[in-house]
CSV table of C-alpha atoms and ligand atoms in Angstrom, one decimal:
chain,number,residue,atom,x,y,z
A,960,UNK,CA,50.8,-21.9,195.7
A,961,UNK,CA,50.8,-19.2,198.4
A,962,UNK,CA,49.7,-20.1,201.8
A,963,UNK,CA,47.0,-17.3,201.5
A,964,UNK,CA,45.6,-18.9,198.4
A,965,UNK,CA,45.0,-22.3,199.9
A,966,UNK,CA,41.3,-21.5,200.6
A,967,UNK,CA,39.0,-19.1,198.5
A,968,UNK,CA,38.2,-17.1,200.3
A,969,UNK,CA,40.9,-17.2,203.0
A,970,UNK,CA,39.2,-16.7,206.5
A,971,UNK,CA,40.9,-15.4,209.5
A,972,UNK,CA,38.7,-15.0,212.7
A,973,UNK,CA,39.3,-14.4,216.5
A,974,UNK,CA,39.1,-11.8,219.0
A,975,UNK,CA,40.7,-8.3,218.7
A,976,UNK,CA,42.8,-9.1,221.9
A,977,UNK,CA,43.6,-12.2,223.9
A,978,UNK,CA,42.0,-11.4,227.2
A,979,UNK,CA,42.3,-14.4,229.3
A,980,UNK,CA,43.2,-18.0,229.0
A,981,UNK,CA,39.6,-19.1,229.3
A,982,UNK,CA,38.4,-16.7,226.6
A,983,UNK,CA,41.3,-17.8,224.2
A,984,UNK,CA,40.5,-21.5,224.7
A,985,UNK,CA,36.6,-21.1,224.5
A,986,UNK,CA,36.7,-18.8,221.5
A,987,UNK,CA,39.3,-21.0,219.7
A,988,UNK,CA,37.0,-24.0,220.3
A,989,UNK,CA,34.1,-22.2,218.7
A,990,UNK,CA,36.1,-20.8,215.8
A,991,UNK,CA,37.6,-24.0,215.0
A,992,UNK,CA,34.2,-25.5,214.2
A,993,UNK,CA,33.8,-22.9,211.3
A,994,UNK,CA,36.6,-24.2,209.3
A,995,UNK,CA,38.5,-21.0,209.1
A,996,UNK,CA,42.1,-21.0,208.0
A,997,UNK,CA,43.7,-18.9,210.9
A,998,UNK,CA,42.7,-18.0,214.5
A,999,UNK,CA,43.6,-14.4,215.3
A,1000,UNK,CA,44.1,-12.7,218.6
A,1001,UNK,CA,46.1,-9.5,219.5
A,1002,UNK,CA,48.9,-10.1,222.0
A,1003,UNK,CA,50.6,-6.7,222.1
A,1004,UNK,CA,47.9,-4.0,221.3
A,1005,UNK,CA,48.7,-0.7,219.8
A,1006,UNK,CA,46.4,1.5,221.5
A,1007,UNK,CA,45.7,5.2,220.5
A,1008,UNK,CA,45.7,6.5,224.1
A,1009,UNK,CA,47.9,5.3,227.1
A,1010,UNK,CA,45.9,3.6,229.8
A,1011,UNK,CA,43.8,1.2,227.6
A,1012,UNK,CA,44.3,-2.3,227.7
A,1013,UNK,CA,47.7,-3.1,226.0
A,1014,UNK,CA,47.7,-6.9,225.6
A,1015,UNK,CA,48.8,-9.8,227.8
A,1016,UNK,CA,52.1,-10.4,225.9
A,1017,UNK,CA,53.9,-13.7,226.4
A,1018,UNK,CA,51.3,-15.3,228.6
A,1019,UNK,CA,48.8,-14.9,225.8
A,1020,UNK,CA,51.2,-16.7,223.4
A,1021,UNK,CA,51.0,-19.5,226.0
A,1022,UNK,CA,47.2,-19.6,225.8
A,1023,UNK,CA,47.3,-19.4,221.9
A,1024,UNK,CA,49.8,-22.3,221.7
A,1025,UNK,CA,47.6,-24.3,223.9
A,1026,UNK,CA,44.5,-23.6,221.8
A,1027,UNK,CA,46.4,-24.6,218.7
A,1028,UNK,CA,47.3,-27.8,220.1
A,1029,UNK,CA,43.9,-28.6,221.7
A,1030,UNK,CA,41.8,-27.7,218.6
A,1031,UNK,CA,44.1,-28.3,215.8
A,1032,UNK,CA,43.8,-24.7,214.6
A,1033,UNK,CA,46.4,-22.4,213.1
A,1034,UNK,CA,47.0,-19.0,214.7
A,1035,UNK,CA,48.2,-15.6,213.8
A,1036,UNK,CA,49.2,-12.5,216.0
A,1037,UNK,CA,50.3,-9.0,215.4
A,1038,UNK,CA,54.0,-8.2,215.6
A,1039,UNK,CA,55.5,-4.7,216.0
A,1040,UNK,CA,59.0,-5.4,217.4
A,1041,UNK,CA,61.8,-7.8,216.4
A,1042,UNK,CA,61.4,-9.4,220.0
A,1043,UNK,CA,57.7,-10.2,219.1
A,1044,UNK,CA,58.8,-12.1,216.1
A,1045,UNK,CA,61.1,-14.2,218.3
A,1046,UNK,CA,58.3,-15.0,220.7
A,1047,UNK,CA,55.9,-15.8,217.9
A,1048,UNK,CA,58.4,-18.3,216.5
A,1049,UNK,CA,59.1,-19.7,219.9
A,1050,UNK,CA,55.3,-20.1,220.6
A,1051,UNK,CA,54.7,-21.7,217.2
A,1052,UNK,CA,52.5,-19.1,215.5
A,1053,UNK,CA,51.5,-20.0,212.0
A,1054,UNK,CA,51.5,-16.4,210.5
A,1055,UNK,CA,52.2,-12.9,211.7
A,1056,UNK,CA,50.8,-9.8,210.7
A,1057,UNK,CA,52.3,-6.1,210.8
A,1058,UNK,CA,49.7,-3.5,212.0
A,1059,UNK,CA,48.6,-0.3,210.3
A,1060,UNK,CA,50.5,1.8,212.9
A,1061,UNK,CA,53.8,0.0,212.2
A,1062,UNK,CA,53.6,-0.1,208.4
A,1063,UNK,CA,53.6,3.8,208.4
A,1064,UNK,CA,57.1,3.4,209.7
A,1065,UNK,CA,59.9,2.3,207.3
A,1066,UNK,CA,62.6,2.2,210.0
A,1067,UNK,CA,60.4,-0.1,212.1
A,1068,UNK,CA,59.3,-2.3,209.2
A,1069,UNK,CA,63.0,-2.7,208.1
A,1070,UNK,CA,63.8,-3.8,211.7
A,1071,UNK,CA,61.0,-6.4,211.5
A,1072,UNK,CA,62.3,-7.5,208.0
A,1073,UNK,CA,65.7,-7.9,209.2
A,1074,UNK,CA,64.4,-10.3,212.2
A,1075,UNK,CA,62.7,-12.3,209.5
A,1076,UNK,CA,65.9,-13.1,207.4
A,1077,UNK,CA,66.2,-16.9,207.3
A,1078,UNK,CA,62.7,-17.4,208.9
A,1079,UNK,CA,59.9,-19.2,207.2
A,1080,UNK,CA,56.5,-18.0,208.3
A,1081,UNK,CA,53.7,-16.3,206.3
A,1082,UNK,CA,53.5,-12.5,206.9
A,1083,UNK,CA,50.6,-10.1,206.3
A,1084,UNK,CA,51.1,-6.4,206.1
A,1085,UNK,CA,48.2,-4.2,206.9
A,1086,UNK,CA,47.9,-1.0,204.9
A,1087,UNK,CA,49.4,2.1,206.6
A,1088,UNK,CA,46.8,4.5,208.4
A,1089,UNK,CA,47.4,7.0,205.7
A,1090,UNK,CA,46.2,6.4,202.2
A,1091,UNK,CA,49.6,5.9,200.7
A,1092,UNK,CA,50.0,3.0,198.4
A,1093,UNK,CA,53.6,3.4,197.9
A,1094,UNK,CA,54.2,3.1,201.7
A,1095,UNK,CA,52.2,-0.1,201.7
A,1096,UNK,CA,54.0,-1.5,198.8
A,1097,UNK,CA,57.4,-0.4,200.4
A,1098,UNK,CA,56.5,-2.5,203.5
A,1099,UNK,CA,55.6,-5.5,201.6
A,1100,UNK,CA,58.8,-5.3,199.5
A,1101,UNK,CA,60.9,-4.9,202.7
A,1102,UNK,CA,59.3,-8.3,203.8
A,1103,UNK,CA,59.8,-10.0,200.6
A,1104,UNK,CA,63.4,-8.8,200.3
A,1105,UNK,CA,64.1,-10.5,203.7
A,1106,UNK,CA,63.3,-13.7,201.9
A,1107,UNK,CA,59.7,-14.3,203.1
A,1108,UNK,CA,57.7,-16.4,200.4
A,1109,UNK,CA,54.3,-16.1,201.6
A,1110,UNK,CA,53.1,-12.5,201.8
A,1111,UNK,CA,49.7,-11.1,201.8
A,1112,UNK,CA,48.3,-7.6,202.2
A,1113,UNK,CA,45.5,-6.7,204.7
A,1114,UNK,CA,43.2,-3.8,203.8
A,1115,UNK,CA,41.8,-2.3,207.0
A,1116,UNK,CA,40.9,1.2,205.8
A,1117,UNK,CA,42.5,4.5,206.3
A,1118,UNK,CA,42.1,7.1,209.2
A,1119,UNK,CA,40.3,10.3,208.3
A,1120,UNK,CA,37.8,12.9,209.7
A,1121,UNK,CA,34.8,11.9,207.9
A,1122,UNK,CA,34.7,8.2,207.0
A,1123,UNK,CA,32.0,7.3,204.4
A,1124,UNK,CA,28.8,5.5,205.4
A,1125,UNK,CA,29.3,5.8,209.1
A,1126,UNK,CA,32.4,3.7,209.0
A,1127,UNK,CA,35.3,3.9,211.3
A,1128,UNK,CA,38.0,4.1,208.7
A,1129,UNK,CA,37.7,5.3,204.9
A,1130,UNK,CA,37.7,2.1,202.8
A,1131,UNK,CA,39.3,3.9,199.8
A,1132,UNK,CA,38.8,0.8,197.7
A,1133,UNK,CA,40.7,2.4,194.8
A,1134,UNK,CA,43.9,1.8,196.8
A,1135,UNK,CA,43.7,-1.9,197.3
A,1136,UNK,CA,42.4,-2.2,193.8
A,1137,UNK,CA,45.4,-0.6,192.5
A,1138,UNK,CA,47.6,-2.8,194.7
A,1139,UNK,CA,46.0,-5.8,193.0
A,1140,UNK,CA,46.5,-4.4,189.6
A,1141,UNK,CA,50.1,-3.7,190.3
A,1142,UNK,CA,50.7,-7.1,192.1
A,1143,UNK,CA,48.1,-9.5,190.8
A,1144,UNK,CA,49.7,-12.6,192.4
A,1145,UNK,CA,49.6,-11.0,195.9
A,1146,UNK,CA,46.7,-12.1,198.1
A,1147,UNK,CA,44.6,-9.1,199.5
A,1148,UNK,CA,42.6,-9.8,202.8
A,1149,UNK,CA,39.9,-7.3,203.7
A,1150,UNK,CA,39.4,-6.6,207.4
A,1151,UNK,CA,35.8,-5.3,207.5
A,1152,UNK,CA,35.8,-5.1,211.3
A,1153,UNK,CA,38.3,-2.2,211.4
A,1154,UNK,CA,36.9,-0.5,208.2
A,1155,UNK,CA,33.3,-0.4,209.5
A,1156,UNK,CA,34.0,-0.4,213.2
A,1157,UNK,CA,30.4,-1.7,213.6
A,1158,UNK,CA,29.3,-5.2,213.7
A,1159,UNK,CA,26.1,-4.8,212.0
A,1160,UNK,CA,28.0,-3.4,208.8
A,1161,UNK,CA,30.4,-6.4,208.5
A,1162,UNK,CA,28.2,-8.7,206.4
A,1163,UNK,CA,27.8,-6.1,203.6
A,1164,UNK,CA,31.4,-4.9,203.7
A,1165,UNK,CA,32.6,-8.5,203.4
A,1166,UNK,CA,30.3,-9.2,200.5
A,1167,UNK,CA,31.6,-5.9,198.8
A,1168,UNK,CA,35.2,-7.1,199.3
A,1169,UNK,CA,34.4,-10.4,197.6
A,1170,UNK,CA,32.8,-8.7,194.8
A,1171,UNK,CA,36.0,-6.7,194.4
A,1172,UNK,CA,38.1,-9.7,194.0
A,1173,UNK,CA,39.7,-9.8,197.4
A,1174,UNK,CA,41.1,-13.2,198.4
A,1175,UNK,CA,40.1,-13.4,202.1
A,1176,UNK,CA,38.6,-11.6,205.1
A,1177,UNK,CA,39.8,-11.1,208.7
A,1178,UNK,CA,36.7,-10.9,211.1
A,1179,UNK,CA,37.0,-9.9,214.7
A,1180,UNK,CA,35.0,-12.5,216.6
A,1181,UNK,CA,34.3,-12.5,220.4
A,1182,UNK,CA,32.2,-14.7,222.6
A,1183,UNK,CA,30.6,-11.7,224.3
A,1184,UNK,CA,31.4,-8.7,222.0
A,1185,UNK,CA,29.9,-6.0,224.1
A,1186,UNK,CA,32.3,-7.0,227.1
A,1187,UNK,CA,35.3,-7.2,224.8
A,1188,UNK,CA,38.4,-5.3,226.4
A,1189,UNK,CA,39.1,-3.6,222.9
A,1190,UNK,CA,37.1,-2.9,219.9
A,1191,UNK,CA,33.8,-3.9,221.4
A,1192,UNK,CA,31.5,-2.4,218.8
A,1193,UNK,CA,33.0,-4.2,215.9
A,1194,UNK,CA,33.3,-7.8,217.1
A,1195,UNK,CA,30.7,-10.5,216.2
A,1196,UNK,CA,29.9,-13.8,218.0
A,1197,UNK,CA,31.0,-17.1,216.4
A,1198,UNK,CA,27.4,-17.7,215.8
A,1199,UNK,CA,27.1,-14.6,213.8
A,1200,UNK,CA,30.2,-15.2,212.0
A,1201,UNK,CA,28.8,-18.6,210.8
A,1202,UNK,CA,25.8,-16.7,209.5
A,1203,UNK,CA,27.9,-14.1,207.8
A,1204,UNK,CA,30.2,-16.8,206.1
A,1205,UNK,CA,27.3,-18.8,205.0
A,1206,UNK,CA,25.6,-15.9,203.5
A,1207,UNK,CA,28.4,-14.8,201.4
A,1208,UNK,CA,28.0,-15.0,197.5
A,1209,UNK,CA,31.1,-16.4,195.9
A,1210,UNK,CA,32.1,-14.7,192.6
A,1211,UNK,CA,34.5,-15.7,189.9
A,1212,UNK,CA,36.4,-13.3,187.7
A,1213,UNK,CA,35.3,-15.2,184.6
A,1214,UNK,CA,32.3,-17.1,183.4
A,1215,UNK,CA,32.0,-20.2,181.2
A,1216,UNK,CA,28.6,-19.1,179.9
A,1217,UNK,CA,29.2,-18.3,176.2
A,1218,UNK,CA,26.2,-16.1,175.8
A,1219,UNK,CA,27.2,-13.9,178.8
A,1220,UNK,CA,30.8,-13.7,177.4
A,1221,UNK,CA,29.5,-12.7,174.0
A,1222,UNK,CA,27.3,-10.1,175.5
A,1223,UNK,CA,30.0,-8.7,177.7
A,1224,UNK,CA,32.5,-8.5,174.9
A,1225,UNK,CA,29.8,-6.5,172.7
A,1226,UNK,CA,29.0,-4.1,175.6
A,1227,UNK,CA,32.9,-3.5,176.2
A,1228,UNK,CA,33.4,-2.8,172.6
A,1229,UNK,CA,30.7,0.0,172.8
A,1230,UNK,CA,32.3,1.1,176.1
A,1231,UNK,CA,35.9,1.3,174.6
A,1232,UNK,CA,34.6,3.4,171.7
A,1233,UNK,CA,32.9,5.8,174.3
A,1234,UNK,CA,36.2,6.0,176.0
A,1235,UNK,CA,38.1,7.0,172.9
A,1236,UNK,CA,35.3,9.7,172.1
A,1237,UNK,CA,35.7,11.0,175.6
A,1238,UNK,CA,39.4,11.4,175.2
A,1239,UNK,CA,38.9,13.1,171.8
A,1240,UNK,CA,36.5,15.7,173.5
A,1241,UNK,CA,39.0,16.3,176.2
A,1242,UNK,CA,41.7,17.0,173.6
A,1243,UNK,CA,39.3,19.5,172.0
A,1244,UNK,CA,38.5,21.1,175.3
A,1245,UNK,CA,42.1,21.5,176.1
A,1246,UNK,CA,42.7,23.0,172.7
A,1247,UNK,CA,40.0,25.7,173.5
A,1248,UNK,CA,41.4,26.2,177.1
A,1249,UNK,CA,44.7,26.9,175.4
A,1250,UNK,CA,43.2,29.6,173.4
A,1251,UNK,CA,41.3,31.0,176.5
A,1252,UNK,CA,44.7,31.1,178.3
A,1253,UNK,CA,46.3,33.2,175.5
A,1254,UNK,CA,43.4,35.7,175.9
A,1255,UNK,CA,44.1,35.9,179.7
A,1256,UNK,CA,47.7,36.3,179.2
A,1257,UNK,CA,47.3,39.3,176.5
A,1258,UNK,CA,44.9,41.1,178.8
A,1259,UNK,CA,46.9,40.6,181.9
A,1260,UNK,CA,44.0,38.6,183.6
A,1261,UNK,CA,44.5,36.1,186.4
A,1262,UNK,CA,44.7,32.5,185.1
A,1263,UNK,CA,42.5,31.0,187.7
A,1264,UNK,CA,39.1,32.8,188.1
A,1265,UNK,CA,37.1,31.6,191.1
A,1266,UNK,CA,33.8,32.9,189.6
A,1267,UNK,CA,34.4,30.9,186.5
A,1268,UNK,CA,35.2,27.7,188.5
A,1269,UNK,CA,32.0,28.2,190.5
A,1270,UNK,CA,29.9,28.6,187.2
A,1271,UNK,CA,31.3,25.3,186.0
A,1272,UNK,CA,30.7,23.4,189.3
A,1273,UNK,CA,27.0,24.8,189.1
A,1274,UNK,CA,26.5,24.0,185.5
A,1275,UNK,CA,28.2,20.4,185.4
A,1276,UNK,CA,26.6,19.6,188.9
A,1277,UNK,CA,23.1,20.6,187.4
A,1278,UNK,CA,23.6,18.4,184.3
A,1279,UNK,CA,24.8,15.5,186.4
A,1280,UNK,CA,21.5,15.6,188.4
A,1281,UNK,CA,19.5,15.7,185.0
A,1282,UNK,CA,21.3,12.7,183.8
A,1283,UNK,CA,20.8,10.7,187.1
A,1284,UNK,CA,24.5,10.8,187.9
A,1285,UNK,CA,26.1,11.6,191.1
A,1286,UNK,CA,26.8,15.3,191.4
A,1287,UNK,CA,29.9,14.6,193.6
A,1288,UNK,CA,31.3,12.2,191.0
A,1289,UNK,CA,31.0,14.6,188.0
A,1290,UNK,CA,32.3,17.6,190.2
A,1291,UNK,CA,35.3,15.3,191.2
A,1292,UNK,CA,35.9,14.5,187.4
A,1293,UNK,CA,35.7,18.4,186.6
A,1294,UNK,CA,38.1,19.3,189.5
A,1295,UNK,CA,40.7,17.1,187.6
A,1296,UNK,CA,39.9,18.6,184.3
A,1297,UNK,CA,39.9,22.1,185.4
A,1298,UNK,CA,43.1,21.6,187.5
A,1299,UNK,CA,44.8,20.3,184.3
A,1300,UNK,CA,43.5,23.0,182.2
A,1301,UNK,CA,44.7,25.8,184.7
A,1302,UNK,CA,48.1,24.0,184.9
A,1303,UNK,CA,48.5,24.0,181.2
A,1304,UNK,CA,47.4,27.7,180.9
A,1305,UNK,CA,49.9,28.7,183.6
A,1306,UNK,CA,52.8,26.8,181.9
A,1307,UNK,CA,51.9,28.4,178.4
A,1308,UNK,CA,51.8,31.8,180.2
A,1309,UNK,CA,55.3,31.2,181.7
A,1310,UNK,CA,56.7,30.2,178.3
A,1311,UNK,CA,55.0,33.2,176.5
A,1312,UNK,CA,56.3,35.8,179.3
A,1313,UNK,CA,59.7,34.3,179.4
A,1314,UNK,CA,60.0,34.7,175.7
A,1315,UNK,CA,59.2,38.4,175.9
A,1316,UNK,CA,62.2,40.7,175.9
A,1317,UNK,CA,62.6,42.1,179.4
A,1318,UNK,CA,61.6,45.9,179.8
B,2396,LIG,C1,43.9,-5.3,215.1
B,2396,LIG,O1,43.9,-6.0,214.0
B,2396,LIG,O2,43.4,-5.7,216.1
B,2396,LIG,C2,44.5,-3.9,214.9
B,2396,LIG,C3,45.1,-3.3,215.9
B,2396,LIG,O3,44.4,-3.5,213.6
B,2396,LIG,P1,45.1,-2.3,212.8
B,2396,LIG,O4,46.6,-2.5,212.9
B,2396,LIG,O5,44.4,-2.3,211.5
B,2396,LIG,O6,44.6,-1.1,213.5
B,2397,LIG,MN1,41.0,-4.6,216.8
């Protein structure tokens, strides 16, 4: 069994940064009473702008090793350089993670992977800052190819100009869900601290993650969050973490309750039938779209007509509202359909025009 499946959910807690020896020891003492699987603390901090606190490096590892021995707690740190891995091993770290700003760089991930050959330590890979599932998977594969047996992914959201719901990062939930579909055996841990960026939103984001079948949570925890040297807004106290953890509702993928199983099966049959009808209707729509394209080609009209697209946005948006559906959602669906329609009309046009003898 994977190290990261040893508890359900697998919980990682601790400060964003290891600030002082006293802070590390006092926080570890509290976090150890919560029964979490790993204590976390940043030792080298990748900061967006120079001049911010960049971590205490090797001295912080001394404090973490001391905390591990004193409170019998396993710990994890972020590594970004092969030398960080060497020191993590020397100071008996129990797991390491690769940060979002490192996952984006395949050269650097490969350097870390090379440093991990022949090493037996669990490794977590945060998603890259940009929403690219292939890059995330690629980093995970590089670590696995180095021979690391216990690998997990951490979802910490994606950078963007307008994060949803006042969050610091876009959660973009379909990406980790797709990762789980492709790699069902891989543990995925959610980091609601970096996703939300706000301590008051951590409980709801954590529950959402468990409802979406995540295997664990990484929650930044600080004795005096407002005074934290990094990520002050998003850290919670150990007491608050205890409340958050005890308030979580645990869900299972399946149920033993026969009548619910039967009901679910019935509703899914209905839904599957509707899905087939939707596909039949899309095929009919495409057929008509092909005929429309032929008229445009024959009359030398543009394939894409902005006024027509505006009309579709208005009419489908209005219908969505009548049916109590999200207007944005229906328009997003129609963007895909319309885009495919235009692509098909363009390729028919190219075929028809190439077939014509040149004047
Ligand atoms: C962190 O966990 O403190 C951190 C730097 O995270 P990320 O790599 O997600 O930005
Ligand atoms: Mn942080």
